[in-house]
Amino acid sequence: MSLNVASFSGGSLLLAWQLKDKHVLIVGGGDVASGRIESVLVADARITLISPSAGLHPLTKKFIAQSSRITHHDRVFAGPADLDSVDMVLTAIDDVAKSREICALCRERRIPVNVADIPPSCDFYFGSQIRSGPLQIMISTNGQGPKLANIIMRKIEEALPEHAGEAVEKVGQLRSKLRERAPGVGGELGKRRMRWMVDVCNAWDIDDLATLDEEMMLRLLDDGWEKNKVPKPVELGSGKKKHASGSHLPSASSLQGSLLPTALGFLTGVAATTALVWAHVAYVRR
Ligand SMILES: C[C@@]1(CC(=O)O)C2=NC(=C\c3[nH]c(c(CCC(=O)O)c3CC(=O)O)Cc3[nH]c(c(CC(=O)O)c3CCC(=O)O)/C=C3\N/C(=C\2)[C@@H](CCC(=O)O)[C@]3(C)CC(=O)O)/[C@H]1CCC(=O)O
Ligand SMILES: NC(=O)c1ccc[n+]([C@@H]2O[C@H](COP(=O)([O-])OP(=O)(O)OC[C@H]3O[C@@H](n4cnc5c(N)ncnc54)[C@H](O)[C@@H]3O)[C@@H](O)[C@H]2O)c1
């Protein structure tokens, strides 16, 4: 097969950007900003939100009230000083000239910036998201069809194995236990560790991986890793157990119904929040 290097063009770099404890400035507090807050909170960033209180979306108000990681300034963007020690800027304001001005200030300072719905002022685009625990899927049309990204996301969501997120979580736990037994980076041990993990992932199907509990993981390591083989799920009792909950993958827009209540501790507000989320989702932007 020949390599067509000329076709390696016209896309964007897809990454899982690590924002933990980084400082993200969000300018604006409306409908679009509330979605940005959701995306950034789940990445454990610190958020400064600059937006007059009068224009805050109800969901934005809830986020401000319930997250200690958001600092809200009840005012408009004041200029370059607002960009001090900021790692990323997201603007979602109904003022195109001001948006472009903020973008220019960010670019002078080499701060990555996204200006909602103005592609030339974006260093990166948002996408349609599916999240289930550590499993994260982003659908991007590279600016060509955001609504289509949302439609394709729903189709992928339907096609995913029901317990994919749990399986990923369990594999993560198994890998960290394995690293305790076989620590270090690289070398022969590293190669053997990676080969064994690949074999486990190939030999076990996703639903079986999702049933791994503490005891099964220990047995898998004792009877598998230590003896350089991969026991079948049935040998460890998988397949006999039922999942505690038949969970369907939540989309990013239903995130408040799964991750954020735990993180923000607002169980009592779940019903109201869910209603807001649905209102947010149903909002027709054009
Ligand atoms: C995915 C999603 C993520 C998010 O924003 O969270 C997202 N837009 C979403 C929805 C949406 N946006 C628009 C509509 C109306 C229908 C339509 O126009 O198709 C709908 C549909 C709806 O609202 O239902 C209007 C729109 N959007 C942009 C422009 C400007 C332009 O195209 O020039 C215009 C036209 C303005 C005009 O006409 O004046 C630009 C961008 N929007 C992007 C992301 C980036 C590219 C992502 C990609 O290509 O995949 C990019 C480039 C920059 C950015 O904002 O990051 C989110 C769906 C989340 C979900 O629900 O799953
Ligand atoms: N939601 C939509 O229907 C939609 C669709 C396409 C494009 N957009 C674009 O996305 C952006 C945001 O949309 P939205 O629906 O969230 O708007 P919105 O009107 O609901 O919210 C705008 C927010 O920005 C704040 N704001 C305005 N000027 C500000 C400033 N100088 N400093 C700080 N805050 C300021 C307002 O107080 C408000 O909270 C706009 O550019 C809009 O044109 C929105």
Short mmCIF file of C-alpha atoms and ligand atoms in Angstrom, two decimals:
data_model
loop_
_atom_site.label_atom_id
_atom_site.label_comp_id
_atom_site.label_asym_id
_atom_site.label_seq_id
_atom_site.Cartn_x
_atom_site.Cartn_y
_atom_site.Cartn_z
CA MET A 1 0.00 0.00 0.00
CA SER A 2 1.44 3.40 -0.94
CA LEU A 3 1.52 6.23 1.56
CA ASN A 4 -0.39 9.28 0.35
CA VAL A 5 1.25 11.98 2.45
CA ALA A 6 -0.59 14.71 0.55
CA SER A 7 -3.85 13.52 2.13
CA PHE A 8 -2.43 14.25 5.62
CA SER A 9 -3.97 17.70 5.73
CA GLY A 10 -7.13 19.62 6.52
CA GLY A 11 -7.79 18.06 9.94
CA SER A 12 -7.07 19.05 13.50
CA LEU A 13 -5.05 17.50 16.32
CA LEU A 14 -7.28 15.42 18.59
CA LEU A 15 -6.05 15.35 22.19
CA ALA A 16 -7.29 14.76 25.72
CA TRP A 17 -6.04 18.02 27.23
CA GLN A 18 -5.05 17.68 30.90
CA LEU A 19 -6.44 20.70 32.74
CA LYS A 20 -6.27 19.55 36.35
CA ASP A 21 -5.61 22.62 38.55
CA LYS A 22 -4.94 24.76 35.48
CA HIS A 23 -6.55 28.19 35.38
CA VAL A 24 -9.29 28.62 32.79
CA LEU A 25 -10.93 31.99 32.17
CA ILE A 26 -14.49 31.90 30.85
CA VAL A 27 -15.91 35.18 29.62
CA GLY A 28 -19.72 35.26 29.48
CA GLY A 29 -22.25 33.35 31.55
CA GLY A 30 -25.08 32.50 29.16
CA ASP A 31 -26.27 29.28 27.59
CA VAL A 32 -23.06 28.54 25.70
CA ALA A 33 -20.88 29.41 28.72
CA SER A 34 -22.81 26.98 30.93
CA GLY A 35 -21.80 24.18 28.54
CA ARG A 36 -18.18 25.36 28.62
CA ILE A 37 -18.20 25.33 32.44
CA GLU A 38 -19.47 21.74 32.39
CA SER A 39 -16.68 20.66 30.01
CA VAL A 40 -13.95 22.36 32.03
CA LEU A 41 -15.20 21.33 35.49
CA VAL A 42 -15.08 17.67 34.54
CA ALA A 43 -11.39 18.18 33.73
CA ASP A 44 -10.73 19.47 37.29
CA ALA A 45 -9.59 22.93 36.25
CA ARG A 46 -9.93 26.11 38.31
CA ILE A 47 -12.33 28.50 36.64
CA THR A 48 -12.57 32.26 36.72
CA LEU A 49 -15.88 33.37 35.25
CA ILE A 50 -16.26 36.99 34.22
CA SER A 51 -19.83 37.91 33.43
CA PRO A 52 -22.40 40.38 34.77
CA SER A 53 -24.77 38.57 37.15
CA ALA A 54 -27.78 39.92 35.27
CA GLY A 55 -27.01 37.78 32.19
CA LEU A 56 -26.25 34.47 33.91
CA HIS A 57 -27.99 31.33 32.63
CA PRO A 58 -29.75 29.42 35.46
CA LEU A 59 -27.36 26.50 35.00
CA THR A 60 -24.36 28.85 35.23
CA LYS A 61 -25.79 30.21 38.50
CA LYS A 62 -26.05 26.67 39.85
CA PHE A 63 -22.46 25.88 38.90
CA ILE A 64 -21.23 29.06 40.61
CA ALA A 65 -23.26 28.32 43.74
CA GLN A 66 -22.18 24.71 44.02
CA SER A 67 -18.55 24.54 42.92
CA SER A 68 -15.68 25.86 45.01
CA ARG A 69 -13.55 25.70 41.88
CA ILE A 70 -15.37 28.62 40.22
CA THR A 71 -14.58 32.23 41.07
CA HIS A 72 -17.21 34.56 39.65
CA HIS A 73 -16.60 38.24 38.93
CA ASP A 74 -19.84 40.15 38.43
CA ARG A 75 -18.61 42.49 35.68
CA VAL A 76 -17.61 42.66 32.02
CA PHE A 77 -14.15 41.72 30.72
CA ALA A 78 -11.81 44.52 31.85
CA GLY A 79 -8.74 44.08 29.64
CA PRO A 80 -5.31 42.45 29.60
CA ALA A 81 -5.05 42.23 33.41
CA ASP A 82 -7.85 39.64 33.32
CA LEU A 83 -5.49 37.35 31.42
CA ASP A 84 -2.76 37.29 34.06
CA SER A 85 -1.72 33.73 34.97
CA VAL A 86 -4.44 32.24 32.78
CA ASP A 87 -3.75 28.94 30.96
CA MET A 88 -6.77 28.89 28.63
CA VAL A 89 -9.53 31.31 27.64
CA LEU A 90 -13.06 30.49 26.50
CA THR A 91 -15.35 33.30 25.47
CA ALA A 92 -19.09 32.95 24.98
CA ILE A 93 -20.40 36.48 24.77
CA ASP A 94 -22.95 38.16 22.51
CA ASP A 95 -20.44 40.81 21.37
CA VAL A 96 -18.41 39.83 18.31
CA ALA A 97 -16.08 42.88 18.40
CA LYS A 98 -15.21 42.26 22.06
CA SER A 99 -14.73 38.54 21.33
CA ARG A 100 -12.23 39.33 18.60
CA GLU A 101 -10.44 41.80 20.89
CA ILE A 102 -10.10 39.15 23.62
CA CYS A 103 -8.88 36.65 21.05
CA ALA A 104 -6.16 39.09 19.87
CA LEU A 105 -5.02 39.71 23.47
CA CYS A 106 -4.79 35.95 24.05
CA ARG A 107 -2.81 35.37 20.89
CA GLU A 108 -0.32 38.12 21.80
CA ARG A 109 0.22 36.20 25.03
CA ARG A 110 0.10 32.76 23.40
CA ILE A 111 -2.82 31.71 25.58
CA PRO A 112 -4.96 29.08 23.80
CA VAL A 113 -8.41 30.53 23.13
CA ASN A 114 -11.83 29.39 21.92
CA VAL A 115 -14.37 31.99 20.87
CA ALA A 116 -17.74 30.26 20.69
CA ASP A 117 -18.94 30.02 17.14
CA ILE A 118 -16.19 32.19 15.55
CA PRO A 119 -13.85 29.59 14.00
CA PRO A 120 -11.04 31.99 12.94
CA SER A 121 -10.81 33.11 16.58
CA CYS A 122 -10.45 29.55 17.87
CA ASP A 123 -7.13 27.80 18.54
CA PHE A 124 -9.21 24.67 19.19
CA TYR A 125 -12.84 23.71 18.66
CA PHE A 126 -15.24 22.05 21.04
CA GLY A 127 -16.95 18.88 19.90
CA SER A 128 -19.90 16.69 20.69
CA GLN A 129 -19.06 14.53 23.70
CA ILE A 130 -19.86 11.12 25.15
CA ARG A 131 -18.61 10.44 28.66
CA SER A 132 -18.89 7.41 30.86
CA GLY A 133 -16.44 7.53 33.74
CA PRO A 134 -12.95 7.56 32.23
CA LEU A 135 -14.26 6.76 28.75
CA GLN A 136 -14.43 9.98 26.73
CA ILE A 137 -15.39 10.23 23.09
CA MET A 138 -15.37 13.46 21.13
CA ILE A 139 -16.95 13.83 17.75
CA SER A 140 -15.61 16.68 15.69
CA THR A 141 -16.57 17.68 12.18
CA ASN A 142 -13.69 20.16 12.16
CA GLY A 143 -16.08 23.06 11.91
CA GLN A 144 -18.10 21.66 9.00
CA GLY A 145 -21.32 20.56 10.71
CA PRO A 146 -21.73 20.95 14.50
CA LYS A 147 -25.34 19.71 14.46
CA LEU A 148 -24.25 16.68 12.48
CA ALA A 149 -21.59 16.03 15.15
CA ASN A 150 -24.41 15.90 17.68
CA ILE A 151 -26.45 13.49 15.52
CA ILE A 152 -23.46 11.20 14.92
CA MET A 153 -22.71 11.29 18.66
CA ARG A 154 -26.20 9.87 19.41
CA LYS A 155 -25.64 7.06 16.92
CA ILE A 156 -22.26 6.16 18.43
CA GLU A 157 -23.77 6.29 21.91
CA GLU A 158 -26.42 3.76 20.86
CA ALA A 159 -23.81 1.46 19.31
CA LEU A 160 -21.45 1.37 22.30
CA PRO A 161 -21.33 -1.69 24.56
CA GLU A 162 -23.49 -0.97 27.57
CA HIS A 163 -20.72 -1.36 30.13
CA ALA A 164 -17.84 0.15 28.16
CA GLY A 165 -17.20 2.90 30.73
CA GLU A 166 -17.12 0.43 33.63
CA ALA A 167 -14.78 -1.85 31.68
CA VAL A 168 -12.36 1.02 31.10
CA GLU A 169 -12.49 1.91 34.78
CA LYS A 170 -11.76 -1.70 35.83
CA VAL A 171 -8.91 -2.03 33.35
CA GLY A 172 -7.45 1.16 34.82
CA GLN A 173 -7.60 -0.35 38.31
CA LEU A 174 -6.06 -3.62 37.10
CA ARG A 175 -3.22 -1.75 35.38
CA SER A 176 -2.39 0.20 38.51
CA LYS A 177 -2.34 -3.00 40.62
CA LEU A 178 -0.11 -4.61 38.02
CA ARG A 179 2.25 -1.64 38.17
CA GLU A 180 2.55 -2.08 41.93
CA ARG A 181 3.72 -5.67 41.34
CA ALA A 182 5.83 -4.85 38.33
CA PRO A 183 6.95 -1.21 38.71
CA GLY A 184 9.15 0.90 36.50
CA VAL A 185 9.15 2.39 33.02
CA GLY A 186 10.41 0.57 29.94
CA GLY A 187 12.81 -2.39 29.93
CA GLU A 188 11.94 -6.08 29.64
CA LEU A 189 9.49 -5.94 32.54
CA GLY A 190 7.65 -3.05 30.90
CA LYS A 191 7.39 -4.99 27.65
CA ARG A 192 6.07 -8.08 29.42
CA ARG A 193 3.58 -5.95 31.38
CA MET A 194 2.24 -4.34 28.22
CA ARG A 195 2.00 -7.67 26.37
CA TRP A 196 0.07 -9.20 29.26
CA MET A 197 -2.37 -6.26 29.41
CA VAL A 198 -2.92 -6.50 25.65
CA ASP A 199 -3.60 -10.24 26.01
CA VAL A 200 -6.09 -9.66 28.84
CA CYS A 201 -7.94 -7.00 26.85
CA ASN A 202 -8.05 -9.25 23.79
CA ALA A 203 -9.11 -12.37 25.67
CA TRP A 204 -11.83 -10.80 27.81
CA ASP A 205 -14.83 -9.14 26.29
CA ILE A 206 -15.91 -5.72 27.47
CA ASP A 207 -18.83 -6.94 29.57
CA ASP A 208 -16.58 -9.43 31.35
CA LEU A 209 -13.95 -6.79 32.04
CA ALA A 210 -16.70 -4.63 33.52
CA THR A 211 -17.46 -7.33 36.12
CA LEU A 212 -13.90 -7.40 37.49
CA ASP A 213 -13.96 -6.80 41.22
CA GLU A 214 -11.15 -6.54 43.75
CA GLU A 215 -11.03 -10.29 44.39
CA MET A 216 -11.10 -11.21 40.69
CA MET A 217 -8.34 -8.72 39.95
CA LEU A 218 -6.11 -10.26 42.60
CA ARG A 219 -6.76 -13.74 41.20
CA LEU A 220 -6.13 -12.54 37.68
CA LEU A 221 -2.76 -11.19 38.84
CA ASP A 222 -1.90 -14.24 41.00
CA ASP A 223 -3.04 -16.92 38.54
CA GLY A 224 -2.38 -14.93 35.38
CA TRP A 225 0.43 -12.39 35.58
CA GLU A 226 2.53 -14.36 38.07
CA LYS A 227 2.21 -17.55 35.93
CA ASN A 228 2.55 -15.72 32.64
CA LYS A 229 -0.85 -16.67 31.28
CA VAL A 230 -4.33 -15.20 30.92
CA PRO A 231 -7.09 -17.10 32.71
CA LYS A 232 -10.48 -17.09 30.99
CA PRO A 233 -13.23 -14.97 32.58
CA VAL A 234 -15.17 -18.08 33.55
CA GLU A 235 -12.19 -19.39 35.53
CA LEU A 236 -12.46 -16.30 37.74
CA GLY A 237 -16.22 -16.42 38.03
CA SER A 238 -17.00 -13.65 35.54
CA GLY A 239 -20.23 -13.88 33.62
CA LYS A 240 -21.95 -15.36 36.65
CA LYS A 241 -22.25 -12.01 38.33
CA LYS A 242 -24.80 -9.44 37.33
CA HIS A 243 -23.96 -5.79 37.08
CA ALA A 244 -25.13 -3.78 40.04
CA SER A 245 -26.78 -1.34 37.68
CA GLY A 246 -27.65 -1.61 34.02
CA SER A 247 -26.14 1.72 33.15
CA HIS A 248 -26.48 3.40 29.81
CA LEU A 249 -23.75 5.75 28.79
CA PRO A 250 -24.58 9.31 29.68
CA SER A 251 -23.76 11.95 27.12
CA ALA A 252 -21.85 15.05 28.17
CA SER A 253 -25.12 16.87 28.40
CA SER A 254 -26.40 14.44 31.03
CA LEU A 255 -23.19 14.72 32.99
CA GLN A 256 -24.80 16.61 35.81
CA GLY A 257 -26.95 13.55 36.35
CA SER A 258 -23.91 11.34 36.95
CA LEU A 259 -20.51 12.85 37.74
CA LEU A 260 -21.16 16.34 38.91
CA PRO A 261 -23.65 15.60 41.69
CA THR A 262 -20.95 13.55 43.39
CA ALA A 263 -18.31 16.13 42.74
CA LEU A 264 -20.45 19.03 43.79
CA GLY A 265 -22.45 17.23 46.44
CA PHE A 266 -25.83 18.54 45.43
CA LEU A 267 -27.92 15.42 45.56
CA THR A 268 -30.93 17.38 46.74
CA GLY A 269 -30.76 19.60 43.70
CA VAL A 270 -30.58 16.74 41.20
CA ALA A 271 -34.16 16.97 40.04
CA ALA A 272 -33.97 20.69 39.38
CA THR A 273 -30.56 20.39 37.75
CA THR A 274 -31.68 17.58 35.47
CA ALA A 275 -34.59 19.69 34.33
CA LEU A 276 -32.20 22.55 33.58
CA VAL A 277 -29.85 20.25 31.71
CA TRP A 278 -32.64 19.05 29.50
CA ALA A 279 -33.70 22.64 28.91
CA HIS A 280 -30.09 23.35 28.02
CA VAL A 281 -29.96 20.44 25.58
CA ALA A 282 -33.29 21.23 24.02
CA TYR A 283 -32.31 24.84 23.45
CA VAL A 284 -32.31 25.40 19.72
CA ARG A 285 -29.44 27.66 19.00
CA ARG A 286 -30.48 28.75 15.54
C1 LIG B 1 -20.25 20.44 18.90
C2 LIG B 1 -20.59 21.72 19.63
C3 LIG B 1 -19.83 21.69 20.94
C4 LIG B 1 -20.09 22.86 21.83
O1 LIG B 1 -20.15 24.02 21.40
O2 LIG B 1 -20.21 22.58 23.03
C5 LIG B 1 -20.24 22.89 18.73
N1 LIG B 1 -21.35 23.48 18.29
C6 LIG B 1 -22.45 22.87 18.78
C7 LIG B 1 -23.74 23.10 18.37
C8 LIG B 1 -24.18 24.03 17.36
N2 LIG B 1 -23.48 25.10 16.93
C9 LIG B 1 -24.22 25.74 15.95
C10 LIG B 1 -25.44 25.04 15.79
C11 LIG B 1 -26.57 25.43 14.82
C12 LIG B 1 -26.65 24.47 13.63
C13 LIG B 1 -25.45 24.54 12.70
O3 LIG B 1 -25.03 25.64 12.30
O4 LIG B 1 -24.93 23.44 12.37
C14 LIG B 1 -25.40 23.96 16.65
C15 LIG B 1 -26.44 22.89 16.82
C16 LIG B 1 -27.38 23.10 17.97
O5 LIG B 1 -27.31 24.12 18.67
O6 LIG B 1 -28.23 22.22 18.14
C17 LIG B 1 -23.83 26.96 15.28
C18 LIG B 1 -22.43 27.22 14.97
N3 LIG B 1 -21.33 26.67 15.54
C19 LIG B 1 -20.20 27.20 14.97
C20 LIG B 1 -20.61 28.18 14.04
C21 LIG B 1 -19.68 29.10 13.28
C22 LIG B 1 -19.41 28.67 11.90
O7 LIG B 1 -19.70 27.54 11.48
O8 LIG B 1 -18.87 29.53 11.17
C23 LIG B 1 -22.00 28.16 13.99
C24 LIG B 1 -22.92 28.90 13.07
C25 LIG B 1 -23.20 30.30 13.52
C26 LIG B 1 -24.01 31.00 12.42
O9 LIG B 1 -24.59 30.35 11.54
O10 LIG B 1 -24.01 32.21 12.49
C27 LIG B 1 -18.85 26.83 15.27
C28 LIG B 1 -18.42 25.84 16.12
N4 LIG B 1 -19.22 25.05 16.85
C29 LIG B 1 -18.49 24.05 17.38
C30 LIG B 1 -18.93 23.17 18.34
C31 LIG B 1 -17.12 24.03 16.80
C32 LIG B 1 -17.07 23.01 15.65
C33 LIG B 1 -17.47 21.60 16.08
C34 LIG B 1 -17.61 20.65 14.92
O11 LIG B 1 -17.53 21.00 13.78
O12 LIG B 1 -17.79 19.44 15.18
C35 LIG B 1 -16.99 25.45 16.28
C36 LIG B 1 -16.19 25.59 14.99
C37 LIG B 1 -16.24 26.35 17.28
C38 LIG B 1 -16.65 26.19 18.71
O13 LIG B 1 -17.66 26.79 19.12
O14 LIG B 1 -15.92 25.49 19.45
C39 LIG B 1 -22.12 21.90 19.84
C40 LIG B 1 -22.96 20.60 19.82
C41 LIG B 1 -22.81 19.85 21.12
C42 LIG B 1 -23.80 18.76 21.27
O15 LIG B 1 -24.97 19.02 21.56
O16 LIG B 1 -23.45 17.59 21.13
N1 LIG B 2 -26.91 30.06 22.05
C1 LIG B 2 -27.18 30.42 20.79
O1 LIG B 2 -28.29 30.50 20.35
C2 LIG B 2 -26.04 30.69 19.91
C3 LIG B 2 -26.04 30.19 18.66
C4 LIG B 2 -24.98 30.50 17.83
C5 LIG B 2 -24.03 31.33 18.28
N2 LIG B 2 -24.04 31.78 19.53
C6 LIG B 2 -22.97 32.66 19.97
O2 LIG B 2 -22.31 32.19 21.14
C7 LIG B 2 -22.04 33.29 22.00
C8 LIG B 2 -22.74 33.15 23.33
O3 LIG B 2 -24.09 32.74 23.16
P1 LIG B 2 -25.09 32.61 24.38
O4 LIG B 2 -26.36 32.06 23.86
O5 LIG B 2 -24.44 31.96 25.53
O6 LIG B 2 -25.33 34.16 24.67
P2 LIG B 2 -26.10 34.83 25.86
O7 LIG B 2 -26.63 36.12 25.33
O8 LIG B 2 -27.04 33.88 26.52
O9 LIG B 2 -24.97 35.11 26.90
C9 LIG B 2 -23.99 36.07 26.71
C10 LIG B 2 -23.33 36.26 28.05
O10 LIG B 2 -22.19 37.07 27.90
C11 LIG B 2 -22.20 38.08 28.91
N3 LIG B 2 -21.42 39.19 28.39
C12 LIG B 2 -21.70 40.01 27.35
N4 LIG B 2 -20.68 40.88 27.15
C13 LIG B 2 -19.73 40.57 28.07
C14 LIG B 2 -18.45 41.08 28.37
N5 LIG B 2 -17.93 42.09 27.65
N6 LIG B 2 -17.75 40.55 29.39
C15 LIG B 2 -18.27 39.52 30.11
N7 LIG B 2 -19.48 38.99 29.87
C16 LIG B 2 -20.20 39.53 28.86
C17 LIG B 2 -23.67 38.37 29.11
O11 LIG B 2 -23.89 39.01 30.36
C18 LIG B 2 -24.21 36.93 29.08
O12 LIG B 2 -24.02 36.28 30.31
C19 LIG B 2 -22.48 34.50 21.18
O13 LIG B 2 -21.39 34.91 20.38
C20 LIG B 2 -23.54 34.01 20.29
O14 LIG B 2 -23.68 34.79 19.14
C21 LIG B 2 -25.01 31.47 20.36
#
